[in-house]
Amino acid sequence: MSFPPGGPDEFADGFATRAIHAGQDPDPFTGSIAVPIYQTSTYAQDVVGETRGGYDYSRAGNPTRTALEQALASLEGASHGYAFASGMAASDTLIRAMLRPGDHVIIPDDAYGGTFRLIDKICVPWGISYTATALSDLDGVRDALRTETKLIWCETPTNPLLGIADIAGLADIAGVCGAKLLVDNTFASPYLQQPIDLGADVVLHSTTKYIGGHSDIIGGALITDEDGLGEAFAFHAKSMGAIAGPFDAWLTLRGVKTLAVRMDRHCDNAEAVVDLLLAHPRVGRVYYPGLPSHPGHQVATGQMLRFGGMVSFTVAGGREEAVKVCQRTRLFILGESLGGVESLIEHPGLMTHASVAGSQLEVRDDLIRLSVGIEDVDDLLADLRDALD
Ligand SMILES: *Cc1c(COP(=O)(O)O)cnc(C)c1O
């Protein structure tokens, strides 16, 4: 399928240019600058079995979705992209395409809760086994390998403690044992981190977060540079049907255009927030990979352009005080999710990570997580100061 014209190969431009133009040539029929929302289920054929632009049914392919898929592939420096109805739909499709009953997968011991639930509650009964281990420890990952290991599932930075895994190191381990390396690049976005360039086989996104960037869609993506995997993802996307609809694809594409400028602003604001937190007497630990004291700082410096918009910290006074701070902010809105233009605050122990209480993934209850938005930084700092004082 080559509509809109221009596959990723054509784009040797810089990141911000590709975010605006890759897969998004003006509409060949009308000149429309914005990629049209092809809100259609099916396509007219002039002759039996002969399509006009390679499209026969929108579960298999839709031009608005193709534009988003080409843009995302280009931004990750790869040739194949697939857009899904959610990050979890992308994860499920990936698992069906890459794993079979009897296979073993290594996952982070602080995996995204939904990923842990998918693997533990849905894949295990289906016949998959897994080991959860700290991916920051490469020797531990080597110890977790089995002959049946087919996939290493990496997240970096992780949620909510912003742990860092060495992508190139994991790619070496996967390569030696014949497993594939998947990187969930949701927290960094392709602007800050390029996993395929570092040796990953597949990149996964919840486009709900930074890629969409406006808290108005749920979406997911798989990206790979390997033709065999690309074919498998296309086949499974079409067969399982958890694809992104045209309007969601269009909103995501609209968001992606500003990814570079948004990410720089997220990073600027997060750095200022970190400075405030470090200096505040009621704050205990601050978790941010940009801090030299962060255990993953050196690896992060080697594989990330900057350190992102997510910041976690602990407050004196335990759970009760942490809950109060979360309810006292005015601009930082109390809510789950992350990566949108607006700043969010949450209590992982009682909110995003409540379902992992009592498991290996449990988080301390004096922890607060911030998704630092792109508002005026002085307003954000004043809001946090008021809530902490
Ligand atoms: C949100 C998220 C997901 C799941 O994506 P949905 O779009 O909510 O289905 C997966 N991984 C990470 C790191 C996430 O933050």
XYZ file of N, CA and C in Angstrom, residues 170-381:
636
model
N 20.690 -5.249 26.324
C 19.630 -6.257 26.208
C 19.566 -6.826 24.793
N 19.816 -5.967 23.790
C 19.798 -6.444 22.397
C 20.896 -7.482 22.180
N 22.058 -7.265 22.803
C 23.148 -8.250 22.705
C 22.727 -9.582 23.300
N 22.126 -9.528 24.494
C 21.696 -10.759 25.166
C 20.648 -11.485 24.313
N 19.669 -10.736 23.810
C 18.616 -11.341 22.994
C 19.220 -11.968 21.742
N 20.154 -11.248 21.116
C 20.773 -11.742 19.889
C 21.491 -13.060 20.105
N 22.215 -13.175 21.213
C 22.989 -14.388 21.486
C 22.074 -15.597 21.689
N 20.895 -15.371 22.334
C 20.056 -16.532 22.640
C 18.915 -16.711 21.654
N 18.903 -15.915 20.582
C 17.876 -16.105 19.554
C 16.503 -15.588 19.943
N 16.444 -14.738 20.964
C 15.160 -14.128 21.338
C 15.053 -12.765 20.647
N 13.843 -12.211 20.639
C 13.640 -10.868 20.109
C 13.557 -9.880 21.267
N 13.950 -8.641 20.986
C 13.857 -7.586 21.997
C 12.775 -6.592 21.599
N 11.794 -6.437 22.491
C 10.758 -5.430 22.331
C 11.024 -4.290 23.307
N 10.933 -3.056 22.840
C 11.026 -1.917 23.760
C 9.710 -1.142 23.730
N 9.068 -1.037 24.892
C 7.917 -0.154 25.060
C 8.491 1.253 25.247
N 8.359 2.073 24.195
C 9.018 3.389 24.157
C 8.056 4.516 24.545
N 6.976 4.144 25.233
C 5.913 5.102 25.560
C 6.425 6.283 26.384
N 7.245 6.020 27.411
C 7.663 7.092 28.319
C 8.660 8.048 27.667
N 9.512 7.540 26.794
C 10.543 8.398 26.198
C 10.040 9.097 24.943
N 9.244 8.400 24.140
C 8.840 8.832 22.797
C 10.054 8.719 21.864
N 9.794 8.592 20.543
C 10.915 8.458 19.610
C 11.791 9.712 19.559
N 11.289 10.837 20.035
C 12.120 12.054 20.031
C 13.299 11.913 20.990
N 13.078 11.249 22.110
C 14.130 11.151 23.115
C 14.927 9.859 23.022
N 14.389 8.839 22.366
C 15.048 7.528 22.399
C 14.690 6.728 21.146
N 15.686 6.132 20.513
C 15.513 5.408 19.257
C 15.909 3.937 19.446
N 15.014 3.126 19.983
C 15.380 1.744 20.339
C 15.849 0.889 19.160
N 15.278 1.081 17.971
C 15.669 0.231 16.835
C 17.121 0.495 16.461
N 17.515 1.743 16.538
C 18.903 2.102 16.284
C 19.830 1.449 17.311
N 19.304 1.207 18.527
C 20.109 0.597 19.591
C 20.043 -0.925 19.554
N 19.323 -1.491 18.580
C 19.320 -2.954 18.416
C 18.014 -3.647 18.740
N 16.968 -2.897 19.122
C 15.674 -3.534 19.406
C 15.043 -4.032 18.109
N 14.261 -5.115 18.218
C 13.566 -5.666 17.049
C 12.216 -4.992 16.826
N 11.554 -4.635 17.916
C 10.216 -4.053 17.830
C 10.091 -2.924 18.842
N 9.402 -1.857 18.448
C 9.040 -0.792 19.384
C 7.522 -0.794 19.540
N 7.087 -0.669 20.799
C 5.668 -0.583 21.107
C 5.375 0.796 21.700
N 4.211 1.354 21.340
C 3.783 2.614 21.951
C 2.351 2.538 22.421
N 2.094 3.135 23.566
C 0.757 3.609 23.854
C 0.736 5.027 23.302
N 0.129 5.210 22.118
C 0.079 6.548 21.506
C -0.878 7.461 22.277
N -1.624 6.853 23.211
C -2.453 7.601 24.167
C -1.639 8.672 24.890
N -0.349 8.431 25.080
C 0.483 9.257 25.943
C 1.168 10.355 25.125
N 2.494 10.381 25.040
C 3.170 11.533 24.426
C 2.887 11.671 22.933
N 2.744 10.561 22.207
C 2.595 10.679 20.753
C 1.304 11.399 20.400
N 0.190 10.976 20.978
C -1.066 11.718 20.807
C -0.943 13.068 21.496
N -0.585 13.018 22.771
C -0.147 14.211 23.489
C -1.231 15.147 23.995
N -2.501 14.883 23.696
C -3.548 15.829 24.080
C -4.653 15.191 24.913
N -4.394 14.005 25.458
C -5.360 13.331 26.341
C -6.744 13.213 25.705
N -6.769 12.972 24.387
C -8.086 12.874 23.746
C -8.293 11.588 22.947
N -7.321 10.682 22.974
C -7.511 9.393 22.287
C -6.869 8.267 23.095
N -7.324 7.036 22.829
C -6.635 5.829 23.272
C -6.104 5.176 22.001
N -4.804 4.874 21.968
C -4.241 4.267 20.771
C -2.935 3.571 21.064
N -2.515 2.728 20.126
C -1.253 2.007 20.288
C -0.572 1.809 18.953
N 0.698 1.401 18.981
C 1.430 1.181 17.732
C 2.512 0.130 17.928
N 2.801 -0.581 16.843
C 3.957 -1.477 16.764
C 4.799 -1.010 15.592
N 6.110 -0.989 15.775
C 7.014 -0.528 14.729
C 8.190 -1.490 14.656
N 8.557 -1.878 13.443
C 9.716 -2.762 13.275
C 10.396 -2.479 11.949
N 11.663 -2.826 11.875
C 12.397 -2.694 10.621
C 12.604 -4.057 9.963
N 12.083 -5.124 10.600
C 12.273 -6.484 10.071
C 11.045 -6.877 9.245
N 11.281 -7.231 7.962
C 10.159 -7.508 7.062
C 9.288 -8.661 7.569
N 9.916 -9.706 8.104
C 9.143 -10.862 8.577
C 8.203 -10.476 9.705
N 8.714 -9.698 10.650
C 7.863 -9.249 11.755
C 6.778 -8.307 11.246
N 7.138 -7.434 10.314
C 6.164 -6.511 9.745
C 5.011 -7.272 9.106
N 5.338 -8.321 8.336
C 4.281 -9.132 7.706
C 3.404 -9.796 8.757
N 4.046 -10.312 9.809
C 3.277 -10.976 10.871
C 2.352 -9.982 11.573
N 2.834 -8.771 11.820
C 1.984 -7.776 12.499
C 0.817 -7.364 11.595
N 1.101 -7.171 10.290
C 0.024 -6.787 9.367
C -1.032 -7.884 9.327
N -0.584 -9.136 9.249
C -1.521 -10.260 9.179
C -2.354 -10.369 10.457
N -1.679 -10.234 11.591
C -2.407 -10.351 12.866
C -3.302 -9.142 13.119
N -2.873 -7.958 12.703
C -3.714 -6.766 12.878
C -5.007 -6.947 12.092
N -4.869 -7.408 10.861
C -6.034 -7.617 9.999
C -6.908 -8.752 10.529
N -6.278 -9.814 11.013
C -7.035 -10.991 11.444
C -7.678 -10.790 12.805
N -6.979 -10.095 13.718
C -7.527 -9.896 15.067
C -8.402 -8.643 15.122
N -8.088 -7.653 14.294
C -9.016 -6.544 14.088
C -8.976 -5.408 15.092
N -7.961 -5.358 15.964
C -7.911 -4.307 16.998
C -7.239 -3.035 16.478
N -7.641 -2.611 15.287
C -6.977 -1.506 14.589
C -7.476 -0.135 15.052
N -6.690 0.908 14.770
C -7.119 2.283 15.080
C -8.141 2.718 14.045
N -9.226 3.334 14.501
C -10.213 3.898 13.581
C -9.685 5.147 12.920
N -10.312 5.575 11.792
C -9.795 6.725 11.040
C -9.728 8.020 11.862
N -10.733 8.276 12.678
C -10.723 9.548 13.415
C -9.649 9.543 14.504
N -9.506 8.419 15.210
C -8.440 8.327 16.213
C -7.064 8.435 15.549
N -6.923 7.794 14.385
C -5.650 7.888 13.663
C -5.370 9.342 13.292
N -6.401 10.039 12.871
C -6.239 11.443 12.467
C -5.854 12.331 13.654
N -6.524 12.134 14.791
C -6.169 12.928 15.982
C -4.730 12.639 16.415
N -4.336 11.385 16.327
C -2.975 11.005 16.720
C -1.964 11.663 15.785
N -2.299 11.656 14.492
C -1.434 12.280 13.491
C -1.318 13.784 13.750
N -2.414 14.388 14.148
C -2.392 15.811 14.472
C -1.481 16.060 15.680
N -1.547 15.144 16.653
C -0.689 15.290 17.823
C 0.776 15.107 17.477
N 1.059 14.133 16.628
C 2.446 13.764 16.362
C 3.230 14.906 15.708
N 2.511 15.770 15.002
C 3.193 16.866 14.296
C 4.004 17.753 15.242
N 3.518 17.898 16.478
C 4.195 18.790 17.433
C 5.023 18.022 18.462
N 5.268 16.745 18.219
C 5.955 15.933 19.234
C 7.297 16.533 19.657
N 8.089 16.983 18.689
C 9.430 17.477 19.025
C 9.370 18.706 19.933
N 8.536 19.674 19.576
C 8.478 20.888 20.418
C 7.857 20.583 21.771
N 6.836 19.715 21.770
C 6.231 19.367 23.057
C 7.241 18.672 23.967
N 7.989 17.714 23.423
C 8.923 16.958 24.270
C 9.996 17.870 24.857
N 10.483 18.818 24.063
C 11.491 19.735 24.617
C 10.909 20.542 25.769
N 9.665 20.995 25.611
C 9.035 21.774 26.675
C 8.746 20.891 27.903
N 8.279 19.642 27.663
C 8.078 18.716 28.795
C 9.381 18.569 29.586
N 10.487 18.421 28.870
C 11.791 18.218 29.529
C 12.225 19.485 30.275
N 12.074 20.651 29.630
C 12.428 21.916 30.299
C 11.664 22.038 31.616
N 10.342 21.826 31.550
C 9.508 22.009 32.733
C 9.821 20.962 33.802
N 10.060 19.712 33.369
C 10.371 18.654 34.336
C 11.679 18.975 35.064
N 12.648 19.492 34.343
C 13.936 19.822 34.978
C 13.747 20.900 36.053
N 12.903 21.890 35.770
C 12.646 22.952 36.760
C 11.901 22.381 37.967
N 10.958 21.477 37.718
C 10.216 20.837 38.813
C 11.174 20.016 39.684
N 12.085 19.299 39.062
C 13.058 18.497 39.808
C 13.897 19.410 40.715
N 14.336 20.543 40.194
C 15.122 21.481 41.012
C 14.325 21.938 42.236
N 13.049 22.265 42.021
C 12.215 22.701 43.143
C 12.086 21.582 44.178
N 11.818 20.381 43.714
C 11.605 19.255 44.639
C 12.870 18.957 45.437
N 14.022 18.994 44.756
C 15.288 18.687 45.438
C 15.548 19.666 46.587
N 15.097 20.902 46.402
C 15.378 21.936 47.400
C 14.302 22.006 48.480
N 13.219 21.242 48.333
C 12.100 21.389 49.269
C 12.277 20.498 50.498
N 12.149 21.089 51.700
C 12.419 20.324 52.929
C 11.438 19.162 53.154
N 10.248 19.200 52.573
C 9.280 18.127 52.828
C 9.359 16.990 51.815
N 10.278 17.145 50.855
C 10.432 16.097 49.838
C 11.564 15.162 50.240
N 11.337 13.851 50.134
C 12.364 12.870 50.460
C 13.210 12.575 49.233
N 12.877 11.489 48.541
C 13.625 11.115 47.339
C 12.967 11.676 46.096
N 13.801 12.019 45.118
C 13.299 12.454 43.816
C 13.811 11.453 42.781
N 12.905 10.924 41.967
C 13.273 9.943 40.939
C 13.197 10.616 39.576
N 14.345 10.825 38.947
C 14.401 11.418 37.599
C 15.711 10.976 36.959
N 15.671 10.357 35.782
C 16.911 9.810 35.196
C 17.948 10.863 34.844
N 17.538 12.129 34.832
C 18.488 13.209 34.555
C 19.368 13.551 35.742
N 19.036 13.014 36.926
C 19.849 13.313 38.118
C 21.076 12.397 38.158
N 22.255 12.961 38.376
C 23.467 12.136 38.455
C 23.358 11.059 39.544
N 22.529 11.311 40.565
C 22.378 10.331 41.646
C 21.463 9.163 41.246
N 20.746 9.297 40.131
C 19.849 8.218 39.683
C 20.701 7.027 39.224
N 20.373 5.804 39.683
C 21.225 4.653 39.340
C 21.343 4.392 37.832
N 20.360 4.850 37.048
C 20.421 4.616 35.604
C 20.927 5.815 34.821
N 21.455 6.817 35.530
C 21.791 8.076 34.855
C 22.785 7.892 33.701
N 23.813 7.094 33.965
C 24.854 6.948 32.940
C 24.317 6.275 31.670
N 23.540 5.207 31.872
C 22.952 4.519 30.718
C 21.974 5.459 30.008
N 21.165 6.175 30.785
C 20.190 7.092 30.187
C 20.906 8.160 29.357
N 22.013 8.670 29.866
C 22.764 9.691 29.131
C 23.240 9.147 27.784
N 23.592 7.874 27.761
C 24.084 7.261 26.523
C 22.991 6.952 25.508
N 21.756 6.777 25.957
C 20.731 6.334 25.004
C 19.538 7.283 24.878
N 19.495 8.343 25.678
C 18.383 9.309 25.572
C 18.913 10.690 25.230
N 18.127 11.418 24.430
C 18.493 12.794 24.081
C 18.353 13.703 25.302
N 17.214 13.573 25.993
C 16.971 14.242 27.266
C 16.198 13.246 28.132
N 15.690 13.683 29.308
C 15.230 12.675 30.273
C 13.717 12.639 30.491
N 12.956 13.392 29.729
C 11.520 13.222 29.714
C 10.752 14.079 30.699
N 9.442 13.896 30.689
C 8.536 14.740 31.460
C 7.948 14.079 32.687
N 8.393 12.867 33.014
C 7.856 12.164 34.180
C 8.805 12.309 35.370
N 8.242 12.659 36.514
C 9.024 12.842 37.736
C 8.263 12.184 38.882
N 8.934 11.383 39.701
C 8.298 10.835 40.900
C 9.081 11.276 42.123
N 8.380 11.373 43.274
C 9.069 11.790 44.501
C 8.291 11.305 45.723
N 8.981 11.261 46.852
C 8.322 10.878 48.101
C 8.208 12.113 48.985
N 7.177 12.108 49.846
C 7.004 13.223 50.786
C 7.078 12.701 52.217
N 7.532 13.586 53.111
C 7.551 13.254 54.536
C 6.104 13.127 55.012
N 5.860 12.183 55.939
C 4.501 12.045 56.473
C 3.738 10.875 55.883
N 4.407 10.120 55.014
C 3.827 8.866 54.533
C 2.615 9.042 53.635
N 1.846 7.970 53.602
C 0.718 7.898 52.674
C -0.285 9.042 52.850
N -0.558 9.377 54.122
C -1.578 10.397 54.382
C -1.187 11.745 53.764
N 0.086 12.123 53.942
C 0.564 13.395 53.402
C 0.621 13.342 51.875
N 1.049 12.201 51.337
C 1.135 12.069 49.875
C -0.241 12.264 49.255
N -1.254 11.660 49.883
C -2.624 11.796 49.378
C -3.061 13.265 49.452
N -2.708 13.940 50.556
C -3.105 15.355 50.713
C -2.474 16.219 49.622
N -1.187 15.998 49.367
C -0.509 16.802 48.330
C -1.205 16.598 46.983
N -1.554 15.357 46.671
C -2.220 15.057 45.391
C -3.550 15.793 45.268
N -4.189 16.066 46.409
C -5.506 16.718 46.366
C -5.420 18.230 46.518
N -4.195 18.735 46.800
C -4.053 20.175 47.023
C -3.619 20.949 45.790
N -3.101 20.267 44.773
C -2.651 21.021 43.598
C -3.864 21.524 42.823
N -3.640 22.616 42.096
C -4.727 23.266 41.370
C -4.513 23.066 39.865
N -3.282 23.322 39.403
C -2.985 23.142 37.974
C -2.681 21.681 37.661
N -1.885 21.039 38.496
C -1.642 19.604 38.327
C -2.946 18.892 38.645
N -3.588 18.333 37.636
C -4.894 17.701 37.817
C -4.685 16.279 38.338
N -5.499 15.906 39.336
C -5.413 14.569 39.893
C -6.018 13.590 38.895
N -5.186 12.702 38.377
C -5.712 11.756 37.396
C -4.658 10.783 36.938
N -5.123 9.642 36.379
C -4.212 8.649 35.822
C -3.790 9.098 34.429
N -2.966 8.297 33.802
C -2.413 8.555 32.470
C -1.295 9.600 32.545
N -0.769 9.965 31.413
C 0.429 10.802 31.337
C 0.652 11.238 29.894
N 1.594 12.175 29.736
C 2.069 12.503 28.395
C 1.244 13.538 27.657
N 0.207 14.084 28.296
C -0.585 15.113 27.637
C -0.002 16.497 27.890
N -0.562 17.505 27.206
C -0.071 18.869 27.369
C -0.327 19.392 28.780
N -1.355 18.865 29.461
C -1.686 19.349 30.802
C -0.950 18.518 31.854
N -0.562 19.174 32.952
C 0.155 18.471 34.018
C -0.814 17.637 34.843
N -0.360 16.440 35.217
C -1.167 15.534 36.039
C -0.367 15.109 37.261
N -1.106 14.831 38.356
C -0.494 14.315 39.574
C -1.270 13.074 39.986
N -0.581 12.099 40.569
C -1.299 10.912 41.033
C -0.531 10.209 42.140
N -1.247 9.348 42.863
C -0.691 8.523 43.930
C -0.646 7.090 43.398
N 0.529 6.620 42.904
C 0.581 5.307 42.263
C 0.045 4.177 43.149
N 0.380 4.216 44.441
C -0.020 3.127 45.332
C -1.530 2.931 45.393
N -2.282 4.035 45.285
C -3.742 3.945 45.390
C -4.430 4.079 44.040
N -3.666 4.446 42.999
C -4.306 4.690 41.696
C -3.739 3.753 40.630
N -2.724 4.208 39.862
C -2.256 3.382 38.737
C -1.706 2.024 39.164
N -1.157 1.937 40.371
C -0.512 0.692 40.769
C -1.262 -0.022 41.897
N -2.537 0.353 42.108
C -3.327 -0.281 43.173
C -3.462 -1.784 42.926
N -3.564 -2.175 41.654
C -3.810 -3.592 41.346
C -2.580 -4.461 41.591
N -1.412 -3.855 41.784
C -0.214 -4.681 41.997
C 0.206 -4.697 43.471
N -0.655 -4.126 44.366
C -0.361 -4.175 45.802
C -0.205 -5.638 46.221
N 0.835 -5.902 47.003
C 1.050 -7.266 47.481
C 1.827 -8.132 46.510
N 2.066 -7.663 45.268
C 2.860 -8.435 44.303
C 4.286 -7.863 44.267
N 5.084 -8.461 43.395
C 6.455 -8.014 43.178
C 6.514 -6.545 42.739
N 5.403 -6.041 42.199
C 5.403 -4.711 41.585
C 4.930 -3.607 42.532
N 4.619 -3.969 43.774
C 4.081 -2.988 44.723
C 5.013 -1.775 44.864
N 4.423 -0.568 44.979
C 5.232 0.648 45.153
C 4.987 1.247 46.533
N 5.961 2.011 47.041
C 5.822 2.601 48.383
C 4.686 3.622 48.407
N 4.059 3.768 49.583
C 2.810 4.537 49.627
C 3.020 6.027 49.933
N 4.290 6.457 50.048
C 4.531 7.902 50.182
C 4.993 8.494 48.842
N 4.762 7.716 47.773
C 5.243 8.126 46.439
C 4.159 8.902 45.689
N 4.603 9.967 45.000
C 3.737 10.762 44.128
C 4.363 10.764 42.737
N 3.521 10.627 41.702
C 4.039 10.689 40.333
C 3.463 11.902 39.622
N 4.335 12.617 38.922
C 3.912 13.782 38.137
C 4.123 13.501 36.653
N 3.148 13.884 35.848
C 3.365 14.015 34.418
C 3.409 15.514 34.174
N 4.611 16.029 33.977
C 4.781 17.488 33.889
C 4.385 17.942 32.490
N 3.401 18.824 32.426
C 2.868 19.298 31.146
C 3.661 20.453 30.566
N 3.045 21.149 29.635
C 3.785 22.200 28.914
C 3.236 23.599 29.221
N 2.585 23.736 30.390
C 2.119 25.068 30.814
C 3.325 25.969 31.130
N 3.044 27.240 31.496
C 4.122 28.134 31.932
C 4.760 27.557 33.186
N 6.055 27.449 33.163
C 6.740 26.727 34.239
C 6.566 27.422 35.587
N 6.528 28.764 35.601
C 6.369 29.476 36.880
C 5.038 29.130 37.549
N 4.010 28.953 36.744
C 2.707 28.575 37.300
C 2.769 27.167 37.895
N 3.461 26.269 37.207
C 3.575 24.891 37.713
C 4.355 24.858 39.027
N 5.446 25.634 39.087
C 6.276 25.644 40.298
C 5.495 26.240 41.468
